[in-house]
JSON list of C-alpha atoms in Angstrom, two decimals:
[
{"chain": "A", "resi": 1, "resn": "UNK", "atom": "CA", "xyz": [0.39, -55.64, -9.50]},
{"chain": "A", "resi": 2, "resn": "UNK", "atom": "CA", "xyz": [2.19, -57.87, -6.98]},
{"chain": "A", "resi": 3, "resn": "UNK", "atom": "CA", "xyz": [-1.23, -58.40, -5.19]},
{"chain": "A", "resi": 4, "resn": "UNK", "atom": "CA", "xyz": [-2.09, -60.73, -8.14]},
{"chain": "A", "resi": 5, "resn": "UNK", "atom": "CA", "xyz": [0.49, -63.22, -6.98]},
{"chain": "A", "resi": 6, "resn": "UNK", "atom": "CA", "xyz": [-0.15, -65.96, -4.37]},
{"chain": "A", "resi": 7, "resn": "UNK", "atom": "CA", "xyz": [2.45, -65.24, -1.82]},
{"chain": "A", "resi": 8, "resn": "UNK", "atom": "CA", "xyz": [1.42, -68.17, 0.44]},
{"chain": "A", "resi": 9, "resn": "UNK", "atom": "CA", "xyz": [2.09, -70.72, -2.43]},
{"chain": "A", "resi": 10, "resn": "UNK", "atom": "CA", "xyz": [5.30, -68.95, -3.57]},
{"chain": "A", "resi": 11, "resn": "UNK", "atom": "CA", "xyz": [6.83, -68.80, -0.12]},
{"chain": "A", "resi": 12, "resn": "UNK", "atom": "CA", "xyz": [6.10, -72.54, 0.25]},
{"chain": "A", "resi": 13, "resn": "UNK", "atom": "CA", "xyz": [7.82, -73.36, -3.04]},
{"chain": "A", "resi": 14, "resn": "UNK", "atom": "CA", "xyz": [10.87, -71.23, -1.97]},
{"chain": "A", "resi": 15, "resn": "UNK", "atom": "CA", "xyz": [11.01, -72.77, 1.49]},
{"chain": "A", "resi": 16, "resn": "UNK", "atom": "CA", "xyz": [11.27, -76.13, -0.23]},
{"chain": "A", "resi": 17, "resn": "UNK", "atom": "CA", "xyz": [13.89, -75.05, -2.72]},
{"chain": "A", "resi": 18, "resn": "UNK", "atom": "CA", "xyz": [16.02, -73.31, -0.13]},
{"chain": "A", "resi": 19, "resn": "UNK", "atom": "CA", "xyz": [15.79, -76.20, 2.35]},
{"chain": "A", "resi": 20, "resn": "UNK", "atom": "CA", "xyz": [16.81, -78.59, -0.35]},
{"chain": "A", "resi": 21, "resn": "UNK", "atom": "CA", "xyz": [19.71, -76.35, -1.29]},
{"chain": "A", "resi": 22, "resn": "UNK", "atom": "CA", "xyz": [18.38, -76.11, -4.90]},
{"chain": "A", "resi": 23, "resn": "UNK", "atom": "CA", "xyz": [19.73, -73.20, -6.98]},
{"chain": "A", "resi": 24, "resn": "UNK", "atom": "CA", "xyz": [17.31, -70.38, -7.08]},
{"chain": "A", "resi": 25, "resn": "UNK", "atom": "CA", "xyz": [16.40, -69.16, -10.61]},
{"chain": "A", "resi": 26, "resn": "UNK", "atom": "CA", "xyz": [16.33, -65.36, -11.39]},
{"chain": "A", "resi": 27, "resn": "UNK", "atom": "CA", "xyz": [12.39, -65.49, -11.16]},
{"chain": "A", "resi": 28, "resn": "UNK", "atom": "CA", "xyz": [12.78, -67.37, -7.70]},
{"chain": "A", "resi": 29, "resn": "UNK", "atom": "CA", "xyz": [15.00, -64.45, -6.55]},
{"chain": "A", "resi": 30, "resn": "UNK", "atom": "CA", "xyz": [12.47, -61.97, -7.77]},
{"chain": "A", "resi": 31, "resn": "UNK", "atom": "CA", "xyz": [9.62, -63.68, -6.11]},
{"chain": "A", "resi": 32, "resn": "UNK", "atom": "CA", "xyz": [11.67, -63.74, -2.82]},
{"chain": "A", "resi": 33, "resn": "UNK", "atom": "CA", "xyz": [12.29, -60.02, -3.02]},
{"chain": "A", "resi": 34, "resn": "UNK", "atom": "CA", "xyz": [8.74, -59.10, -3.70]},
{"chain": "A", "resi": 35, "resn": "UNK", "atom": "CA", "xyz": [7.12, -61.60, -1.35]},
{"chain": "A", "resi": 36, "resn": "UNK", "atom": "CA", "xyz": [6.11, -59.02, 1.22]},
{"chain": "A", "resi": 37, "resn": "UNK", "atom": "CA", "xyz": [4.05, -57.25, -1.49]},
{"chain": "A", "resi": 38, "resn": "UNK", "atom": "CA", "xyz": [2.08, -60.35, -2.70]},
{"chain": "A", "resi": 39, "resn": "UNK", "atom": "CA", "xyz": [-1.36, -61.52, -1.74]},
{"chain": "A", "resi": 40, "resn": "UNK", "atom": "CA", "xyz": [-1.00, -63.46, 1.53]},
{"chain": "A", "resi": 41, "resn": "UNK", "atom": "CA", "xyz": [-2.77, -64.78, 4.58]},
{"chain": "A", "resi": 42, "resn": "UNK", "atom": "CA", "xyz": [-0.50, -62.65, 6.81]},
{"chain": "A", "resi": 43, "resn": "UNK", "atom": "CA", "xyz": [0.08, -58.92, 6.73]},
{"chain": "A", "resi": 44, "resn": "UNK", "atom": "CA", "xyz": [3.05, -57.33, 4.89]},
{"chain": "A", "resi": 45, "resn": "UNK", "atom": "CA", "xyz": [5.10, -56.78, 7.85]},
{"chain": "A", "resi": 46, "resn": "UNK", "atom": "CA", "xyz": [4.90, -60.39, 9.08]},
{"chain": "A", "resi": 47, "resn": "UNK", "atom": "CA", "xyz": [5.59, -61.62, 5.52]},
{"chain": "A", "resi": 48, "resn": "UNK", "atom": "CA", "xyz": [8.58, -59.35, 5.37]},
{"chain": "A", "resi": 49, "resn": "UNK", "atom": "CA", "xyz": [10.10, -60.88, 8.52]},
{"chain": "A", "resi": 50, "resn": "UNK", "atom": "CA", "xyz": [9.21, -64.43, 7.19]},
{"chain": "A", "resi": 51, "resn": "UNK", "atom": "CA", "xyz": [10.94, -63.48, 3.97]},
{"chain": "A", "resi": 52, "resn": "UNK", "atom": "CA", "xyz": [14.13, -62.37, 5.76]},
{"chain": "A", "resi": 53, "resn": "UNK", "atom": "CA", "xyz": [14.11, -65.53, 7.74]},
{"chain": "A", "resi": 54, "resn": "UNK", "atom": "CA", "xyz": [13.86, -67.55, 4.53]},
{"chain": "A", "resi": 55, "resn": "UNK", "atom": "CA", "xyz": [16.63, -65.60, 2.82]},
{"chain": "A", "resi": 56, "resn": "UNK", "atom": "CA", "xyz": [18.93, -66.09, 5.80]},
{"chain": "A", "resi": 57, "resn": "UNK", "atom": "CA", "xyz": [18.80, -69.86, 5.10]},
{"chain": "A", "resi": 58, "resn": "UNK", "atom": "CA", "xyz": [20.48, -69.42, 1.65]},
{"chain": "A", "resi": 59, "resn": "UNK", "atom": "CA", "xyz": [23.87, -71.07, 1.79]},
{"chain": "A", "resi": 60, "resn": "UNK", "atom": "CA", "xyz": [25.68, -68.80, -0.76]},
{"chain": "A", "resi": 61, "resn": "UNK", "atom": "CA", "xyz": [26.57, -65.86, 1.54]},
{"chain": "A", "resi": 62, "resn": "UNK", "atom": "CA", "xyz": [27.12, -63.42, -1.25]},
{"chain": "A", "resi": 63, "resn": "UNK", "atom": "CA", "xyz": [23.61, -64.15, -2.79]},
{"chain": "A", "resi": 64, "resn": "UNK", "atom": "CA", "xyz": [22.15, -64.07, 0.68]},
{"chain": "A", "resi": 65, "resn": "UNK", "atom": "CA", "xyz": [23.66, -60.73, 1.54]},
{"chain": "A", "resi": 66, "resn": "UNK", "atom": "CA", "xyz": [22.50, -59.34, -1.87]},
{"chain": "A", "resi": 67, "resn": "UNK", "atom": "CA", "xyz": [18.94, -60.62, -1.56]},
{"chain": "A", "resi": 68, "resn": "UNK", "atom": "CA", "xyz": [18.51, -59.53, 2.17]},
{"chain": "A", "resi": 69, "resn": "UNK", "atom": "CA", "xyz": [19.60, -56.02, 1.26]},
{"chain": "A", "resi": 70, "resn": "UNK", "atom": "CA", "xyz": [17.10, -55.81, -1.56]},
{"chain": "A", "resi": 71, "resn": "UNK", "atom": "CA", "xyz": [14.30, -57.24, 0.45]},
{"chain": "A", "resi": 72, "resn": "UNK", "atom": "CA", "xyz": [14.85, -54.71, 3.13]},
{"chain": "A", "resi": 73, "resn": "UNK", "atom": "CA", "xyz": [15.09, -51.97, 0.60]},
{"chain": "A", "resi": 74, "resn": "UNK", "atom": "CA", "xyz": [11.88, -52.92, -1.14]},
{"chain": "A", "resi": 75, "resn": "UNK", "atom": "CA", "xyz": [9.99, -53.65, 2.10]},
{"chain": "A", "resi": 76, "resn": "UNK", "atom": "CA", "xyz": [11.03, -50.41, 3.67]},
{"chain": "A", "resi": 77, "resn": "UNK", "atom": "CA", "xyz": [8.76, -48.59, 1.29]},
{"chain": "A", "resi": 78, "resn": "UNK", "atom": "CA", "xyz": [5.61, -50.50, 2.25]},
{"chain": "A", "resi": 79, "resn": "UNK", "atom": "CA", "xyz": [5.77, -51.62, 5.86]},
{"chain": "A", "resi": 80, "resn": "UNK", "atom": "CA", "xyz": [5.77, -49.96, 9.15]},
{"chain": "A", "resi": 81, "resn": "UNK", "atom": "CA", "xyz": [9.02, -48.49, 10.51]},
{"chain": "A", "resi": 82, "resn": "UNK", "atom": "CA", "xyz": [8.55, -50.78, 13.62]},
{"chain": "A", "resi": 83, "resn": "UNK", "atom": "CA", "xyz": [8.80, -53.90, 11.37]},
{"chain": "A", "resi": 84, "resn": "UNK", "atom": "CA", "xyz": [11.77, -52.45, 9.46]},
{"chain": "A", "resi": 85, "resn": "UNK", "atom": "CA", "xyz": [13.42, -52.09, 12.89]},
{"chain": "A", "resi": 86, "resn": "UNK", "atom": "CA", "xyz": [12.51, -55.75, 13.67]},
{"chain": "A", "resi": 87, "resn": "UNK", "atom": "CA", "xyz": [13.94, -56.90, 10.34]},
{"chain": "A", "resi": 88, "resn": "UNK", "atom": "CA", "xyz": [17.15, -54.97, 11.17]},
{"chain": "A", "resi": 89, "resn": "UNK", "atom": "CA", "xyz": [17.16, -56.60, 14.68]},
{"chain": "A", "resi": 90, "resn": "UNK", "atom": "CA", "xyz": [16.73, -60.09, 13.12]},
{"chain": "A", "resi": 91, "resn": "UNK", "atom": "CA", "xyz": [19.62, -59.45, 10.78]},
{"chain": "A", "resi": 92, "resn": "UNK", "atom": "CA", "xyz": [21.79, -58.08, 13.58]},
{"chain": "A", "resi": 93, "resn": "UNK", "atom": "CA", "xyz": [21.17, -61.15, 15.82]},
{"chain": "A", "resi": 94, "resn": "UNK", "atom": "CA", "xyz": [22.04, -63.36, 12.94]},
{"chain": "A", "resi": 95, "resn": "UNK", "atom": "CA", "xyz": [25.28, -61.66, 12.58]},
{"chain": "A", "resi": 96, "resn": "UNK", "atom": "CA", "xyz": [26.05, -61.80, 16.32]},
{"chain": "A", "resi": 97, "resn": "UNK", "atom": "CA", "xyz": [25.18, -65.56, 16.30]},
{"chain": "A", "resi": 98, "resn": "UNK", "atom": "CA", "xyz": [27.46, -66.07, 13.42]},
{"chain": "A", "resi": 99, "resn": "UNK", "atom": "CA", "xyz": [30.34, -64.28, 15.10]},
{"chain": "A", "resi": 100, "resn": "UNK", "atom": "CA", "xyz": [29.71, -66.25, 18.23]},
{"chain": "A", "resi": 101, "resn": "UNK", "atom": "CA", "xyz": [29.83, -69.54, 16.30]},
{"chain": "A", "resi": 102, "resn": "UNK", "atom": "CA", "xyz": [33.00, -68.47, 14.67]},
{"chain": "A", "resi": 103, "resn": "UNK", "atom": "CA", "xyz": [34.64, -67.58, 17.98]},
{"chain": "A", "resi": 104, "resn": "UNK", "atom": "CA", "xyz": [33.52, -70.95, 19.44]},
{"chain": "A", "resi": 105, "resn": "UNK", "atom": "CA", "xyz": [35.19, -72.75, 16.48]},
{"chain": "A", "resi": 106, "resn": "UNK", "atom": "CA", "xyz": [38.47, -70.78, 16.96]},
{"chain": "A", "resi": 107, "resn": "UNK", "atom": "CA", "xyz": [38.45, -71.59, 20.63]},
{"chain": "A", "resi": 108, "resn": "UNK", "atom": "CA", "xyz": [37.82, -75.30, 19.95]},
{"chain": "A", "resi": 109, "resn": "UNK", "atom": "CA", "xyz": [40.63, -75.43, 17.54]},
{"chain": "A", "resi": 110, "resn": "UNK", "atom": "CA", "xyz": [43.03, -73.47, 19.96]},
{"chain": "A", "resi": 111, "resn": "UNK", "atom": "CA", "xyz": [42.19, -76.01, 22.73]},
{"chain": "A", "resi": 112, "resn": "UNK", "atom": "CA", "xyz": [42.77, -78.99, 20.42]},
{"chain": "A", "resi": 113, "resn": "UNK", "atom": "CA", "xyz": [46.19, -77.71, 19.51]},
{"chain": "A", "resi": 114, "resn": "UNK", "atom": "CA", "xyz": [47.13, -76.86, 23.10]},
{"chain": "A", "resi": 115, "resn": "UNK", "atom": "CA", "xyz": [45.82, -80.28, 24.28]},
{"chain": "A", "resi": 116, "resn": "UNK", "atom": "CA", "xyz": [48.01, -81.99, 21.64]},
{"chain": "A", "resi": 117, "resn": "UNK", "atom": "CA", "xyz": [50.96, -80.00, 22.52]},
{"chain": "A", "resi": 118, "resn": "UNK", "atom": "CA", "xyz": [50.44, -80.76, 26.18]},
{"chain": "A", "resi": 119, "resn": "UNK", "atom": "CA", "xyz": [50.09, -84.48, 25.61]},
{"chain": "A", "resi": 120, "resn": "UNK", "atom": "CA", "xyz": [53.12, -84.60, 23.34]},
{"chain": "A", "resi": 121, "resn": "UNK", "atom": "CA", "xyz": [55.46, -82.24, 25.23]},
{"chain": "A", "resi": 122, "resn": "UNK", "atom": "CA", "xyz": [54.21, -81.86, 28.63]},
{"chain": "A", "resi": 123, "resn": "UNK", "atom": "CA", "xyz": [55.05, -78.84, 30.69]},
{"chain": "A", "resi": 124, "resn": "UNK", "atom": "CA", "xyz": [57.73, -77.64, 28.19]},
{"chain": "A", "resi": 125, "resn": "UNK", "atom": "CA", "xyz": [54.95, -76.81, 25.78]},
{"chain": "A", "resi": 126, "resn": "UNK", "atom": "CA", "xyz": [53.47, -74.11, 27.98]},
{"chain": "A", "resi": 127, "resn": "UNK", "atom": "CA", "xyz": [55.21, -71.21, 26.08]},
{"chain": "A", "resi": 128, "resn": "UNK", "atom": "CA", "xyz": [53.90, -72.64, 22.88]},
{"chain": "A", "resi": 129, "resn": "UNK", "atom": "CA", "xyz": [50.42, -72.97, 24.24]},
{"chain": "A", "resi": 130, "resn": "UNK", "atom": "CA", "xyz": [50.45, -69.39, 25.22]},
{"chain": "A", "resi": 131, "resn": "UNK", "atom": "CA", "xyz": [51.24, -68.34, 21.61]},
{"chain": "A", "resi": 132, "resn": "UNK", "atom": "CA", "xyz": [48.30, -70.53, 20.32]},
{"chain": "A", "resi": 133, "resn": "UNK", "atom": "CA", "xyz": [45.92, -68.10, 22.15]},
{"chain": "A", "resi": 134, "resn": "UNK", "atom": "CA", "xyz": [47.22, -65.43, 19.78]},
{"chain": "A", "resi": 135, "resn": "UNK", "atom": "CA", "xyz": [46.18, -67.23, 16.71]},
{"chain": "A", "resi": 136, "resn": "UNK", "atom": "CA", "xyz": [42.64, -66.32, 15.82]},
{"chain": "A", "resi": 137, "resn": "UNK", "atom": "CA", "xyz": [42.49, -67.16, 12.17]},
{"chain": "A", "resi": 138, "resn": "UNK", "atom": "CA", "xyz": [40.59, -70.42, 11.88]},
{"chain": "A", "resi": 139, "resn": "UNK", "atom": "CA", "xyz": [42.18, -71.41, 8.53]},
{"chain": "A", "resi": 140, "resn": "UNK", "atom": "CA", "xyz": [45.68, -70.88, 9.96]},
{"chain": "A", "resi": 141, "resn": "UNK", "atom": "CA", "xyz": [44.82, -72.90, 13.09]},
{"chain": "A", "resi": 142, "resn": "UNK", "atom": "CA", "xyz": [43.56, -75.90, 11.07]},
{"chain": "A", "resi": 143, "resn": "UNK", "atom": "CA", "xyz": [46.66, -75.86, 9.01]},
{"chain": "A", "resi": 144, "resn": "UNK", "atom": "CA", "xyz": [48.99, -75.53, 12.01]},
{"chain": "A", "resi": 145, "resn": "UNK", "atom": "CA", "xyz": [47.25, -78.50, 13.65]},
{"chain": "A", "resi": 146, "resn": "UNK", "atom": "CA", "xyz": [48.00, -80.63, 10.56]},
{"chain": "A", "resi": 147, "resn": "UNK", "atom": "CA", "xyz": [51.57, -79.33, 10.45]},
{"chain": "A", "resi": 148, "resn": "UNK", "atom": "CA", "xyz": [52.00, -80.12, 14.14]},
{"chain": "A", "resi": 149, "resn": "UNK", "atom": "CA", "xyz": [50.94, -83.75, 13.71]},
{"chain": "A", "resi": 150, "resn": "UNK", "atom": "CA", "xyz": [53.75, -84.13, 11.17]},
{"chain": "A", "resi": 151, "resn": "UNK", "atom": "CA", "xyz": [56.40, -82.45, 13.19]},
{"chain": "A", "resi": 152, "resn": "UNK", "atom": "CA", "xyz": [58.91, -84.63, 15.04]},
{"chain": "A", "resi": 153, "resn": "UNK", "atom": "CA", "xyz": [60.78, -82.23, 17.28]},
{"chain": "A", "resi": 154, "resn": "UNK", "atom": "CA", "xyz": [59.90, -79.63, 19.74]},
{"chain": "A", "resi": 155, "resn": "UNK", "atom": "CA", "xyz": [61.96, -76.98, 18.02]},
{"chain": "A", "resi": 156, "resn": "UNK", "atom": "CA", "xyz": [60.13, -77.77, 14.65]},
{"chain": "A", "resi": 157, "resn": "UNK", "atom": "CA", "xyz": [56.70, -77.40, 16.44]},
{"chain": "A", "resi": 158, "resn": "UNK", "atom": "CA", "xyz": [57.89, -73.99, 17.93]},
{"chain": "A", "resi": 159, "resn": "UNK", "atom": "CA", "xyz": [58.99, -72.82, 14.48]},
{"chain": "A", "resi": 160, "resn": "UNK", "atom": "CA", "xyz": [55.61, -73.82, 12.89]},
{"chain": "A", "resi": 161, "resn": "UNK", "atom": "CA", "xyz": [53.80, -71.79, 15.63]},
{"chain": "A", "resi": 162, "resn": "UNK", "atom": "CA", "xyz": [56.05, -68.79, 15.02]},
{"chain": "A", "resi": 163, "resn": "UNK", "atom": "CA", "xyz": [55.53, -69.00, 11.10]},
{"chain": "A", "resi": 164, "resn": "UNK", "atom": "CA", "xyz": [51.68, -69.19, 11.70]},
{"chain": "A", "resi": 165, "resn": "UNK", "atom": "CA", "xyz": [51.78, -66.09, 13.92]},
{"chain": "A", "resi": 166, "resn": "UNK", "atom": "CA", "xyz": [53.74, -64.39, 11.32]},
{"chain": "A", "resi": 167, "resn": "UNK", "atom": "CA", "xyz": [51.36, -65.34, 8.54]},
{"chain": "A", "resi": 168, "resn": "UNK", "atom": "CA", "xyz": [48.59, -64.03, 10.65]},
{"chain": "A", "resi": 169, "resn": "UNK", "atom": "CA", "xyz": [50.39, -60.70, 11.36]},
{"chain": "A", "resi": 170, "resn": "UNK", "atom": "CA", "xyz": [51.04, -60.45, 7.61]},
{"chain": "A", "resi": 171, "resn": "UNK", "atom": "CA", "xyz": [47.40, -61.02, 6.58]},
{"chain": "A", "resi": 172, "resn": "UNK", "atom": "CA", "xyz": [46.18, -58.25, 8.94]},
{"chain": "A", "resi": 173, "resn": "UNK", "atom": "CA", "xyz": [48.85, -55.73, 8.09]},
{"chain": "A", "resi": 174, "resn": "UNK", "atom": "CA", "xyz": [47.75, -52.67, 6.16]},
{"chain": "A", "resi": 175, "resn": "UNK", "atom": "CA", "xyz": [48.52, -52.83, 2.54]},
{"chain": "A", "resi": 176, "resn": "UNK", "atom": "CA", "xyz": [50.71, -50.04, 1.15]},
{"chain": "A", "resi": 177, "resn": "UNK", "atom": "CA", "xyz": [49.64, -48.66, -2.12]},
{"chain": "A", "resi": 178, "resn": "UNK", "atom": "CA", "xyz": [52.42, -47.17, -4.32]},
{"chain": "A", "resi": 179, "resn": "UNK", "atom": "CA", "xyz": [51.67, -44.57, -6.92]}
]
């Protein structure tokens, strides 16, 4: 039945909507999921990879993950195992790139804070700068920088860094469930 749909026209329409960050309708999502099964100028395996690439451009991460999982599940039944592996590789690379970008943002924030501390306090900021390397939560780093700009004394800056480290530890601590 999906062979009756013009996959080439539908993918163009979906590209436009996703690139313009338009909200996808339920029908759009269904079209995206079943694109690899529609009539097309390319084979199903190639269309499945194009579909995954398109879905990765969806800004809403929850929707993106849900659609990608569904596309792969649907495509798995109808395309070569080799292409399923390529799809998984594409998704894996996207995750690796996302993690690398996150690490870069963390490093940039850490460097900005250390540079600020060095400019403001000179060599006496070294112990504080060393603690900054332990803070890997981007949200906490951004708030710490804002707080440091407002701090007037070295002691206050040191206290803010210690508080931030404690917040990070607390957020990563295992939760105890009581009966």
